[in-house]
PDB file of C-alpha atoms and ligand atoms in Angstrom:
ATOM      1  CA  VAL W   1      10.899 -14.785  -1.498  1.00  0.00           C
ATOM      2  CA  LYS W   2      14.051 -12.633  -1.781  1.00  0.00           C
ATOM      3  CA  LYS W   3      17.353 -14.227  -2.744  1.00  0.00           C
ATOM      4  CA  SER W   4      20.610 -12.282  -3.038  1.00  0.00           C
ATOM      5  CA  ASN W   5      20.151 -10.994  -6.613  1.00  0.00           C
ATOM      6  CA  HIS W   6      16.812 -12.392  -7.638  1.00  0.00           C
ATOM      7  CA  LEU W   7      13.319 -13.201  -6.439  1.00  0.00           C
ATOM      8  CA  ILE W   8      11.498 -16.492  -6.261  1.00  0.00           C
ATOM      9  CA  VAL W   9       7.820 -16.006  -7.095  1.00  0.00           C
ATOM     10  CA  GLU W  10       5.621 -18.725  -5.650  1.00  0.00           C
ATOM     11  CA  THR W  11       2.446 -19.260  -7.690  1.00  0.00           C
ATOM     12  CA  THR W  12      -0.243 -21.889  -8.109  1.00  0.00           C
ATOM     13  CA  LYS W  13       1.592 -22.827 -11.327  1.00  0.00           C
ATOM     14  CA  GLY W  14       4.874 -23.412  -9.551  1.00  0.00           C
ATOM     15  CA  GLU W  15       7.898 -21.309  -8.626  1.00  0.00           C
ATOM     16  CA  PHE W  16       9.540 -18.803 -10.939  1.00  0.00           C
ATOM     17  CA  GLU W  17      12.911 -17.183 -10.543  1.00  0.00           C
ATOM     18  CA  THR W  18      13.128 -13.580 -11.721  1.00  0.00           C
ATOM     19  CA  LYS W  19      15.317 -10.483 -11.440  1.00  0.00           C
ATOM     20  CA  LEU W  20      12.276  -8.240 -11.297  1.00  0.00           C
ATOM     21  CA  LEU W  21       8.585  -8.563 -10.513  1.00  0.00           C
ATOM     22  CA  ILE W  22       5.962  -6.285 -12.077  1.00  0.00           C
ATOM     23  CA  ASN W  23       2.486  -6.640 -10.602  1.00  0.00           C
ATOM     24  CA  CYS W  24      -0.301  -5.579 -12.987  1.00  0.00           C
ATOM     25  CA  GLY W  25      -2.923  -7.699 -11.227  1.00  0.00           C
ATOM     26  CA  GLY W  26      -5.903  -5.316 -11.579  1.00  0.00           C
ATOM     27  CA  LEU W  27      -8.600  -6.467  -9.147  1.00  0.00           C
ATOM     28  CA  GLN W  28      -6.052  -8.513  -7.186  1.00  0.00           C
ATOM     29  CA  SER W  29      -3.153  -6.056  -7.330  1.00  0.00           C
ATOM     30  CA  ASP W  30      -3.335  -4.943  -3.663  1.00  0.00           C
ATOM     31  CA  ARG W  31      -3.436  -8.551  -2.474  1.00  0.00           C
ATOM     32  CA  ILE W  32      -0.494  -9.487  -4.675  1.00  0.00           C
ATOM     33  CA  ALA W  33       1.474  -6.515  -3.280  1.00  0.00           C
ATOM     34  CA  ARG W  34       0.655  -7.622   0.259  1.00  0.00           C
ATOM     35  CA  LYS W  35       1.770 -11.178  -0.522  1.00  0.00           C
ATOM     36  CA  CYS W  36       5.054  -9.679  -1.728  1.00  0.00           C
ATOM     37  CA  GLY W  37       5.570  -8.148   1.714  1.00  0.00           C
ATOM     38  CA  LEU W  38       4.471  -4.565   0.939  1.00  0.00           C
ATOM     39  CA  ASN W  39       1.875  -2.421   2.601  1.00  0.00           C
ATOM     40  CA  PRO W  40       0.053  -0.954  -0.411  1.00  0.00           C
ATOM     41  CA  ASP W  41      -1.911   1.510   1.768  1.00  0.00           C
ATOM     42  CA  VAL W  42      -4.936   1.182  -0.520  1.00  0.00           C
ATOM     43  CA  LYS W  43      -7.670  -1.388  -0.887  1.00  0.00           C
ATOM     44  CA  ILE W  44      -9.094  -2.392  -4.255  1.00  0.00           C
ATOM     45  CA  ILE W  45     -12.851  -1.875  -4.290  1.00  0.00           C
ATOM     46  CA  PRO W  46     -14.713  -3.490  -7.191  1.00  0.00           C
ATOM     47  CA  PHE W  47     -17.142  -1.203  -9.017  1.00  0.00           C
ATOM     48  CA  ARG W  48     -19.187  -2.923 -11.685  1.00  0.00           C
ATOM     49  CA  GLY W  49     -19.954  -1.050 -14.877  1.00  0.00           C
ATOM     50  CA  GLU W  50     -23.119  -2.315 -16.566  1.00  0.00           C
ATOM     51  CA  TYR W  51     -24.034  -1.646 -20.171  1.00  0.00           C
ATOM     52  CA  TYR W  52     -27.110  -1.592 -22.316  1.00  0.00           C
ATOM     53  CA  LYS W  53     -26.863  -1.725 -26.079  1.00  0.00           C
ATOM     54  CA  LEU W  54     -28.917   0.190 -28.601  1.00  0.00           C
ATOM     55  CA  LYS W  55     -31.443  -1.691 -30.685  1.00  0.00           C
ATOM     56  CA  LYS W  56     -30.295  -2.044 -34.286  1.00  0.00           C
ATOM     57  CA  GLU W  57     -33.063   0.296 -35.540  1.00  0.00           C
ATOM     58  CA  LYS W  58     -31.848   3.080 -33.229  1.00  0.00           C
ATOM     59  CA  GLU W  59     -28.129   2.839 -33.891  1.00  0.00           C
ATOM     60  CA  HIS W  60     -28.414   5.666 -36.434  1.00  0.00           C
ATOM     61  CA  LEU W  61     -28.979   8.068 -33.518  1.00  0.00           C
ATOM     62  CA  VAL W  62     -25.358   7.676 -32.474  1.00  0.00           C
ATOM     63  CA  LYS W  63     -22.854   8.555 -35.169  1.00  0.00           C
ATOM     64  CA  ASN W  64     -19.870   9.148 -32.901  1.00  0.00           C
ATOM     65  CA  LEU W  65     -18.717   8.665 -29.338  1.00  0.00           C
ATOM     66  CA  ILE W  66     -20.967  10.754 -27.071  1.00  0.00           C
ATOM     67  CA  TYR W  67     -19.625  11.576 -23.621  1.00  0.00           C
ATOM     68  CA  PRO W  68     -20.919  13.665 -20.701  1.00  0.00           C
ATOM     69  CA  VAL W  69     -18.852  16.354 -19.005  1.00  0.00           C
ATOM     70  CA  PRO W  70     -17.154  14.489 -16.147  1.00  0.00           C
ATOM     71  CA  ASP W  71     -17.797  15.344 -12.511  1.00  0.00           C
ATOM     72  CA  PRO W  72     -14.326  15.862 -10.995  1.00  0.00           C
ATOM     73  CA  LYS W  73     -15.609  14.606  -7.611  1.00  0.00           C
ATOM     74  CA  PHE W  74     -15.787  11.033  -8.971  1.00  0.00           C
ATOM     75  CA  PRO W  75     -13.307   8.924 -10.908  1.00  0.00           C
ATOM     76  CA  PHE W  76     -16.133   7.437 -13.005  1.00  0.00           C
ATOM     77  CA  LEU W  77     -17.205   9.262 -16.107  1.00  0.00           C
ATOM     78  CA  GLY W  78     -20.931   8.577 -16.208  1.00  0.00           C
ATOM     79  CA  VAL W  79     -22.929   6.734 -18.841  1.00  0.00           C
ATOM     80  CA  HIS W  80     -22.012   7.443 -22.439  1.00  0.00           C
ATOM     81  CA  PHE W  81     -22.453   6.050 -25.957  1.00  0.00           C
ATOM     82  CA  THR W  82     -19.709   4.072 -27.654  1.00  0.00           C
ATOM     83  CA  ARG W  83     -19.771   2.961 -31.282  1.00  0.00           C
ATOM     84  CA  MET W  84     -18.053  -0.404 -31.355  1.00  0.00           C
ATOM     85  CA  ILE W  85     -15.446  -1.376 -33.937  1.00  0.00           C
ATOM     86  CA  LYS W  86     -17.319  -4.616 -34.682  1.00  0.00           C
ATOM     87  CA  GLY W  87     -20.622  -2.748 -35.060  1.00  0.00           C
ATOM     88  CA  GLY W  88     -23.329  -1.836 -32.593  1.00  0.00           C
ATOM     89  CA  VAL W  89     -23.576   0.904 -29.990  1.00  0.00           C
ATOM     90  CA  GLU W  90     -23.002   0.406 -26.270  1.00  0.00           C
ATOM     91  CA  ALA W  91     -24.679   2.644 -23.690  1.00  0.00           C
ATOM     92  CA  GLY W  92     -23.082   2.798 -20.256  1.00  0.00           C
ATOM     93  CA  PRO W  93     -21.363   1.986 -18.008  1.00  0.00           C
ATOM     94  CA  ASN W  94     -22.849   2.864 -14.630  1.00  0.00           C
ATOM     95  CA  ALA W  95     -20.773   2.273 -11.465  1.00  0.00           C
ATOM     96  CA  VAL W  96     -22.296   0.010  -8.813  1.00  0.00           C
ATOM     97  CA  LEU W  97     -20.442  -1.494  -5.883  1.00  0.00           C
ATOM     98  CA  ALA W  98     -19.840  -5.176  -6.708  1.00  0.00           C
ATOM     99  CA  PHE W  99     -20.298  -7.794  -3.988  1.00  0.00           C
ATOM    100  CA  LYS W 100     -17.215  -9.705  -5.128  1.00  0.00           C
ATOM    101  CA  ARG W 101     -13.894  -8.668  -6.674  1.00  0.00           C
ATOM    102  CA  ASN W 102     -14.902 -10.416  -9.897  1.00  0.00           C
ATOM    103  CA  GLY W 103     -18.555  -9.545  -9.424  1.00  0.00           C
ATOM    104  CA  TYR W 104     -19.964  -9.261 -12.924  1.00  0.00           C
ATOM    105  CA  GLY W 105     -23.584  -9.615 -11.783  1.00  0.00           C
ATOM    106  CA  TYR W 106     -25.780  -9.414  -8.673  1.00  0.00           C
ATOM    107  CA  SER W 107     -25.502 -13.178  -8.074  1.00  0.00           C
ATOM    108  CA  ASP W 108     -21.719 -12.932  -7.693  1.00  0.00           C
ATOM    109  CA  ILE W 109     -21.245 -12.587  -3.949  1.00  0.00           C
ATOM    110  CA  SER W 110     -18.176 -13.242  -1.824  1.00  0.00           C
ATOM    111  CA  PHE W 111     -18.666 -12.799   1.909  1.00  0.00           C
ATOM    112  CA  GLY W 112     -14.884 -12.819   2.311  1.00  0.00           C
ATOM    113  CA  ASP W 113     -14.485  -9.926  -0.147  1.00  0.00           C
ATOM    114  CA  LEU W 114     -17.383  -8.037   1.464  1.00  0.00           C
ATOM    115  CA  ALA W 115     -15.927  -8.458   4.966  1.00  0.00           C
ATOM    116  CA  GLU W 116     -12.519  -7.283   3.729  1.00  0.00           C
ATOM    117  CA  MET W 117     -14.180  -4.145   2.297  1.00  0.00           C
ATOM    118  CA  PHE W 118     -16.277  -3.345   5.366  1.00  0.00           C
ATOM    119  CA  PHE W 119     -13.364  -3.747   7.793  1.00  0.00           C
ATOM    120  CA  TYR W 120     -11.133  -1.397   5.792  1.00  0.00           C
ATOM    121  CA  PRO W 121     -11.310   2.039   7.488  1.00  0.00           C
ATOM    122  CA  GLY W 122     -11.558   3.935   4.201  1.00  0.00           C
ATOM    123  CA  PHE W 123     -14.675   2.040   3.155  1.00  0.00           C
ATOM    124  CA  ILE W 124     -17.037   3.481   5.773  1.00  0.00           C
ATOM    125  CA  ARG W 125     -15.527   6.938   5.171  1.00  0.00           C
ATOM    126  CA  MET W 126     -16.237   6.561   1.448  1.00  0.00           C
ATOM    127  CA  ILE W 127     -19.821   5.420   2.134  1.00  0.00           C
ATOM    128  CA  LYS W 128     -20.400   8.456   4.392  1.00  0.00           C
ATOM    129  CA  GLN W 129     -19.236  10.791   1.650  1.00  0.00           C
ATOM    130  CA  HIS W 130     -20.847   9.165  -1.366  1.00  0.00           C
ATOM    131  CA  TYR W 131     -23.879   7.191  -0.146  1.00  0.00           C
ATOM    132  CA  VAL W 132     -26.394   9.308  -2.099  1.00  0.00           C
ATOM    133  CA  MET W 133     -24.489   8.722  -5.318  1.00  0.00           C
ATOM    134  CA  GLY W 134     -24.122   5.014  -4.396  1.00  0.00           C
ATOM    135  CA  ILE W 135     -27.848   4.545  -3.782  1.00  0.00           C
ATOM    136  CA  ASN W 136     -28.682   6.337  -7.026  1.00  0.00           C
ATOM    137  CA  GLU W 137     -26.320   4.052  -8.931  1.00  0.00           C
ATOM    138  CA  PHE W 138     -28.064   0.968  -7.480  1.00  0.00           C
ATOM    139  CA  ARG W 139     -31.486   2.443  -8.336  1.00  0.00           C
ATOM    140  CA  ARG W 140     -30.386   3.159 -11.910  1.00  0.00           C
ATOM    141  CA  SER W 141     -28.892  -0.316 -12.161  1.00  0.00           C
ATOM    142  CA  LEU W 142     -32.134  -1.996 -11.075  1.00  0.00           C
ATOM    143  CA  ASN W 143     -34.501   0.316 -12.949  1.00  0.00           C
ATOM    144  CA  LYS W 144     -34.167   0.453 -16.718  1.00  0.00           C
ATOM    145  CA  SER W 145     -36.237   3.658 -17.019  1.00  0.00           C
ATOM    146  CA  LEU W 146     -33.763   5.514 -14.805  1.00  0.00           C
ATOM    147  CA  PHE W 147     -30.896   4.258 -16.956  1.00  0.00           C
ATOM    148  CA  ALA W 148     -32.737   5.417 -20.087  1.00  0.00           C
ATOM    149  CA  LYS W 149     -33.355   8.789 -18.440  1.00  0.00           C
ATOM    150  CA  ALA W 150     -29.616   9.236 -17.850  1.00  0.00           C
ATOM    151  CA  LEU W 151     -28.999   8.421 -21.518  1.00  0.00           C
ATOM    152  CA  GLN W 152     -31.657  10.939 -22.591  1.00  0.00           C
ATOM    153  CA  LYS W 153     -29.447  13.724 -21.229  1.00  0.00           C
ATOM    154  CA  LEU W 154     -27.089  12.906 -24.110  1.00  0.00           C
ATOM    155  CA  VAL W 155     -29.591  11.765 -26.764  1.00  0.00           C
ATOM    156  CA  PRO W 156     -33.066  13.068 -25.849  1.00  0.00           C
ATOM    157  CA  SER W 157     -34.938  10.853 -28.318  1.00  0.00           C
ATOM    158  CA  ILE W 158     -33.748   7.570 -26.744  1.00  0.00           C
ATOM    159  CA  GLU W 159     -36.640   5.681 -25.158  1.00  0.00           C
ATOM    160  CA  ASN W 160     -36.879   2.831 -22.684  1.00  0.00           C
ATOM    161  CA  ASP W 161     -37.608   0.269 -25.398  1.00  0.00           C
ATOM    162  CA  ASP W 162     -34.617   1.343 -27.497  1.00  0.00           C
ATOM    163  CA  ILE W 163     -32.070  -0.277 -25.182  1.00  0.00           C
ATOM    164  CA  LEU W 164     -31.358  -3.953 -24.498  1.00  0.00           C
ATOM    165  CA  PRO W 165     -29.269  -5.423 -21.666  1.00  0.00           C
ATOM    166  CA  GLY W 166     -25.547  -5.597 -22.505  1.00  0.00           C
ATOM    167  CA  GLY W 167     -22.467  -6.887 -20.730  1.00  0.00           C
ATOM    168  CA  SER W 168     -20.575  -5.659 -17.717  1.00  0.00           C
ATOM    169  CA  GLY W 169     -17.029  -5.095 -16.505  1.00  0.00           C
ATOM    170  CA  VAL W 170     -15.540  -4.530 -13.057  1.00  0.00           C
ATOM    171  CA  ARG W 171     -13.278  -1.578 -12.288  1.00  0.00           C
ATOM    172  CA  ALA W 172     -10.391  -2.189  -9.890  1.00  0.00           C
ATOM    173  CA  GLN W 173     -10.718   1.062  -7.990  1.00  0.00           C
ATOM    174  CA  ALA W 174      -8.145   1.833  -5.291  1.00  0.00           C
ATOM    175  CA  LEU W 175      -9.517   3.391  -2.112  1.00  0.00           C
ATOM    176  CA  ASP W 176      -7.254   4.996   0.483  1.00  0.00           C
ATOM    177  CA  ARG W 177      -7.653   4.902   4.265  1.00  0.00           C
ATOM    178  CA  ASN W 178      -9.259   8.360   4.273  1.00  0.00           C
ATOM    179  CA  GLY W 179     -12.091   7.177   2.053  1.00  0.00           C
ATOM    180  CA  LYS W 180     -10.757   8.835  -1.088  1.00  0.00           C
ATOM    181  CA  LEU W 181     -11.242   7.042  -4.378  1.00  0.00           C
ATOM    182  CA  VAL W 182      -7.791   7.339  -5.901  1.00  0.00           C
ATOM    183  CA  ASP W 183      -8.266   9.069  -9.250  1.00  0.00           C
ATOM    184  CA  ASP W 184      -4.728   8.864 -10.580  1.00  0.00           C
ATOM    185  CA  PHE W 185      -2.287   6.093 -11.297  1.00  0.00           C
ATOM    186  CA  ARG W 186      -0.721   4.575  -8.178  1.00  0.00           C
ATOM    187  CA  ILE W 187       2.506   2.751  -8.897  1.00  0.00           C
ATOM    188  CA  ILE W 188       4.799   1.782  -6.049  1.00  0.00           C
ATOM    189  CA  GLU W 189       8.305   0.414  -6.175  1.00  0.00           C
ATOM    190  CA  THR W 190      10.576  -1.482  -3.902  1.00  0.00           C
ATOM    191  CA  GLU W 191      13.732  -3.457  -4.457  1.00  0.00           C
ATOM    192  CA  LYS W 192      13.220  -5.608  -7.582  1.00  0.00           C
ATOM    193  CA  GLN W 193       9.466  -4.965  -7.555  1.00  0.00           C
ATOM    194  CA  VAL W 194       7.034  -2.592  -9.297  1.00  0.00           C
ATOM    195  CA  HIS W 195       3.349  -2.716  -8.335  1.00  0.00           C
ATOM    196  CA  VAL W 196       0.584  -1.046 -10.368  1.00  0.00           C
ATOM    197  CA  LEU W 197      -2.099  -0.518  -7.718  1.00  0.00           C
ATOM    198  CA  ASN W 198      -4.443   1.829  -9.508  1.00  0.00           C
ATOM    199  CA  ALA W 199      -4.781   2.129 -13.256  1.00  0.00           C
ATOM    200  CA  PRO W 200      -8.166   3.769 -13.808  1.00  0.00           C
ATOM    201  CA  SER W 201      -9.716   4.656 -17.142  1.00  0.00           C
ATOM    202  CA  PRO W 202      -8.281   5.652 -19.600  1.00  0.00           C
ATOM    203  CA  ALA W 203      -5.636   3.086 -18.706  1.00  0.00           C
ATOM    204  CA  ALA W 204      -6.771   0.816 -21.535  1.00  0.00           C
ATOM    205  CA  THR W 205      -6.520   3.578 -24.141  1.00  0.00           C
ATOM    206  CA  ALA W 206      -3.223   4.694 -22.599  1.00  0.00           C
ATOM    207  CA  SER W 207      -1.863   1.182 -22.047  1.00  0.00           C
ATOM    208  CA  LEU W 208       1.071   1.515 -24.447  1.00  0.00           C
ATOM    209  CA  SER W 209       2.209   4.784 -22.823  1.00  0.00           C
ATOM    210  CA  ILE W 210       1.784   3.266 -19.359  1.00  0.00           C
ATOM    211  CA  GLY W 211       3.859   0.294 -20.512  1.00  0.00           C
ATOM    212  CA  ASN W 212       6.603   2.680 -21.662  1.00  0.00           C
ATOM    213  CA  TYR W 213       6.389   4.554 -18.356  1.00  0.00           C
ATOM    214  CA  ILE W 214       6.807   1.352 -16.363  1.00  0.00           C
ATOM    215  CA  ALA W 215       9.657   0.223 -18.618  1.00  0.00           C
ATOM    216  CA  ASP W 216      11.388   3.583 -17.935  1.00  0.00           C
ATOM    217  CA  ILE W 217      10.997   3.089 -14.169  1.00  0.00           C
ATOM    218  CA  VAL W 218      12.547  -0.353 -14.502  1.00  0.00           C
ATOM    219  CA  VAL W 219      15.473   0.860 -16.622  1.00  0.00           C
ATOM    220  CA  LYS W 220      16.164   3.837 -14.324  1.00  0.00           C
ATOM    221  CA  ASN W 221      15.820   2.238 -10.930  1.00  0.00           C
ATOM    222  CA  HIS W 222      16.420  -1.490 -11.154  1.00  0.00           C
TER     223      HIS W 222
HETATM  224  C1  LIG F 301     -16.880  -1.081 -17.469  1.00  0.00           C
HETATM  225  C2  LIG F 301     -15.515  -0.529 -17.744  1.00  0.00           C
HETATM  226  C3  LIG F 301     -15.326   0.399 -18.757  1.00  0.00           C
HETATM  227  C4  LIG F 301     -14.082   0.928 -19.016  1.00  0.00           C
HETATM  228  N1  LIG F 301     -13.928   1.805 -20.052  1.00  0.00           N
HETATM  229  C5  LIG F 301     -12.688   2.230 -20.379  1.00  0.00           C
HETATM  230  C6  LIG F 301     -12.485   3.055 -21.508  1.00  0.00           C
HETATM  231  O1  LIG F 301     -13.413   3.406 -22.220  1.00  0.00           O
HETATM  232  N2  LIG F 301     -11.217   3.458 -21.786  1.00  0.00           N
HETATM  233  C7  LIG F 301     -10.157   3.082 -21.021  1.00  0.00           C
HETATM  234  O2  LIG F 301      -9.033   3.455 -21.323  1.00  0.00           O
HETATM  235  N3  LIG F 301     -10.330   2.311 -19.943  1.00  0.00           N
HETATM  236  C8  LIG F 301     -11.560   1.870 -19.605  1.00  0.00           C
HETATM  237  N4  LIG F 301     -11.735   1.076 -18.515  1.00  0.00           N
HETATM  238  C9  LIG F 301     -10.620   0.870 -17.609  1.00  0.00           C
HETATM  239  C10 LIG F 301      -9.630  -0.168 -18.067  1.00  0.00           C
HETATM  240  O3  LIG F 301     -10.296  -1.380 -18.344  1.00  0.00           O
HETATM  241  C11 LIG F 301      -8.608  -0.340 -16.954  1.00  0.00           C
HETATM  242  O4  LIG F 301      -8.083   0.930 -16.619  1.00  0.00           O
HETATM  243  C12 LIG F 301      -7.486  -1.253 -17.367  1.00  0.00           C
HETATM  244  O5  LIG F 301      -8.011  -2.501 -17.780  1.00  0.00           O
HETATM  245  C13 LIG F 301      -6.507  -1.464 -16.234  1.00  0.00           C
HETATM  246  O6  LIG F 301      -5.491  -2.277 -16.721  1.00  0.00           O
HETATM  247  P1  LIG F 301      -4.661  -3.227 -15.772  1.00  0.00           P
HETATM  248  O7  LIG F 301      -3.700  -3.948 -16.672  1.00  0.00           O
HETATM  249  O8  LIG F 301      -4.116  -2.442 -14.622  1.00  0.00           O
HETATM  250  O9  LIG F 301      -5.700  -4.237 -15.136  1.00  0.00           O
HETATM  251  P2  LIG F 301      -6.612  -5.351 -15.831  1.00  0.00           P
HETATM  252  O10 LIG F 301      -6.965  -4.980 -17.224  1.00  0.00           O
HETATM  253  O11 LIG F 301      -7.710  -5.622 -14.862  1.00  0.00           O
HETATM  254  O12 LIG F 301      -5.659  -6.610 -15.924  1.00  0.00           O
HETATM  255  C14 LIG F 301      -5.307  -7.334 -14.772  1.00  0.00           C
HETATM  256  C15 LIG F 301      -4.925  -8.721 -15.224  1.00  0.00           C
HETATM  257  O13 LIG F 301      -4.335  -9.417 -14.137  1.00  0.00           O
HETATM  258  C16 LIG F 301      -4.824 -10.729 -14.131  1.00  0.00           C
HETATM  259  N5  LIG F 301      -4.697 -11.250 -12.756  1.00  0.00           N
HETATM  260  C17 LIG F 301      -5.340 -10.833 -11.632  1.00  0.00           C
HETATM  261  N6  LIG F 301      -4.938 -11.548 -10.571  1.00  0.00           N
HETATM  262  C18 LIG F 301      -3.991 -12.406 -11.003  1.00  0.00           C
HETATM  263  C19 LIG F 301      -3.198 -13.394 -10.351  1.00  0.00           C
HETATM  264  N7  LIG F 301      -3.294 -13.624  -9.045  1.00  0.00           N
HETATM  265  N8  LIG F 301      -2.344 -14.083 -11.117  1.00  0.00           N
HETATM  266  C20 LIG F 301      -2.235 -13.860 -12.450  1.00  0.00           C
HETATM  267  N9  LIG F 301      -2.966 -12.926 -13.114  1.00  0.00           N
HETATM  268  C21 LIG F 301      -3.834 -12.221 -12.403  1.00  0.00           C
HETATM  269  C22 LIG F 301      -6.269 -10.593 -14.572  1.00  0.00           C
HETATM  270  O14 LIG F 301      -6.774 -11.804 -15.054  1.00  0.00           O
HETATM  271  C23 LIG F 301      -6.138  -9.545 -15.662  1.00  0.00           C
HETATM  272  O15 LIG F 301      -5.860 -10.120 -16.912  1.00  0.00           O
HETATM  273  C24 LIG F 301     -12.977   0.525 -18.231  1.00  0.00           C
HETATM  274  C25 LIG F 301     -13.149  -0.416 -17.219  1.00  0.00           C
HETATM  275  C26 LIG F 301     -14.417  -0.938 -16.970  1.00  0.00           C
HETATM  276  C27 LIG F 301     -14.587  -1.963 -15.892  1.00  0.00           C
END
């Protein structure tokens, strides 16, 4: 709600008065923007990234981060190996369409979220362009041998039995009306509001720089 020189933000935790609103809502960022009266012109589509982890006895095979050469057609990098700070080696993530915004597994289904996706014009356009890739991602997600095969491109000696199921995360991927997966940051501004609508990887690694960038926008324009 706009007041003369401030905003009232209505939340489930009560009302807050503020001079400026910055929306960094990830998977909900487009909805938050819409609730603030904007037309974000993108829809957030949840893409789950699933991981395996290397068995302890095989961790010696990975001494550093091992990445594939990215395919510029897609915003997702492809499965890779990550040595974790706390120990262990993660292998992944893939990129499967989630059936819910916070869909961390196949049992997480929201018919409301699915309907919202299917009725967005860009969604069908995206499916038409990328359905082969999409089907292959589902196959690799449901078939461990296919996942292992993708990993073998990076470390040929990895075998099916060397990997164990790991965790998952969900990417908040903005999709435009033309069916394009937005592969850059999308930050929109309006009076007293800044909305981060797409912050794809490496937005975690770059989070401090992005924070500075947003702070600069605020200082310059608000
Ligand atoms: C599997 C996977 C692997 C990735 N790997 C990498 C990597 O190696 N390197 C890298 O740099 N990036 C990586 N990323 C991407 C990185 O995680 C994102 O780019 C980054 O988290 C985006 O930051 P954000 O602050 O925009 O959104 P988020 O990190 O999603 O934060 C959004 C926050 O908003 C909160 N929120 C949502 N709705 C509301 C609401 N209504 N009210 C209040 N709070 C709300 C959420 O709880 C959340 O805390 C990966 C992502 C995934 C899923």
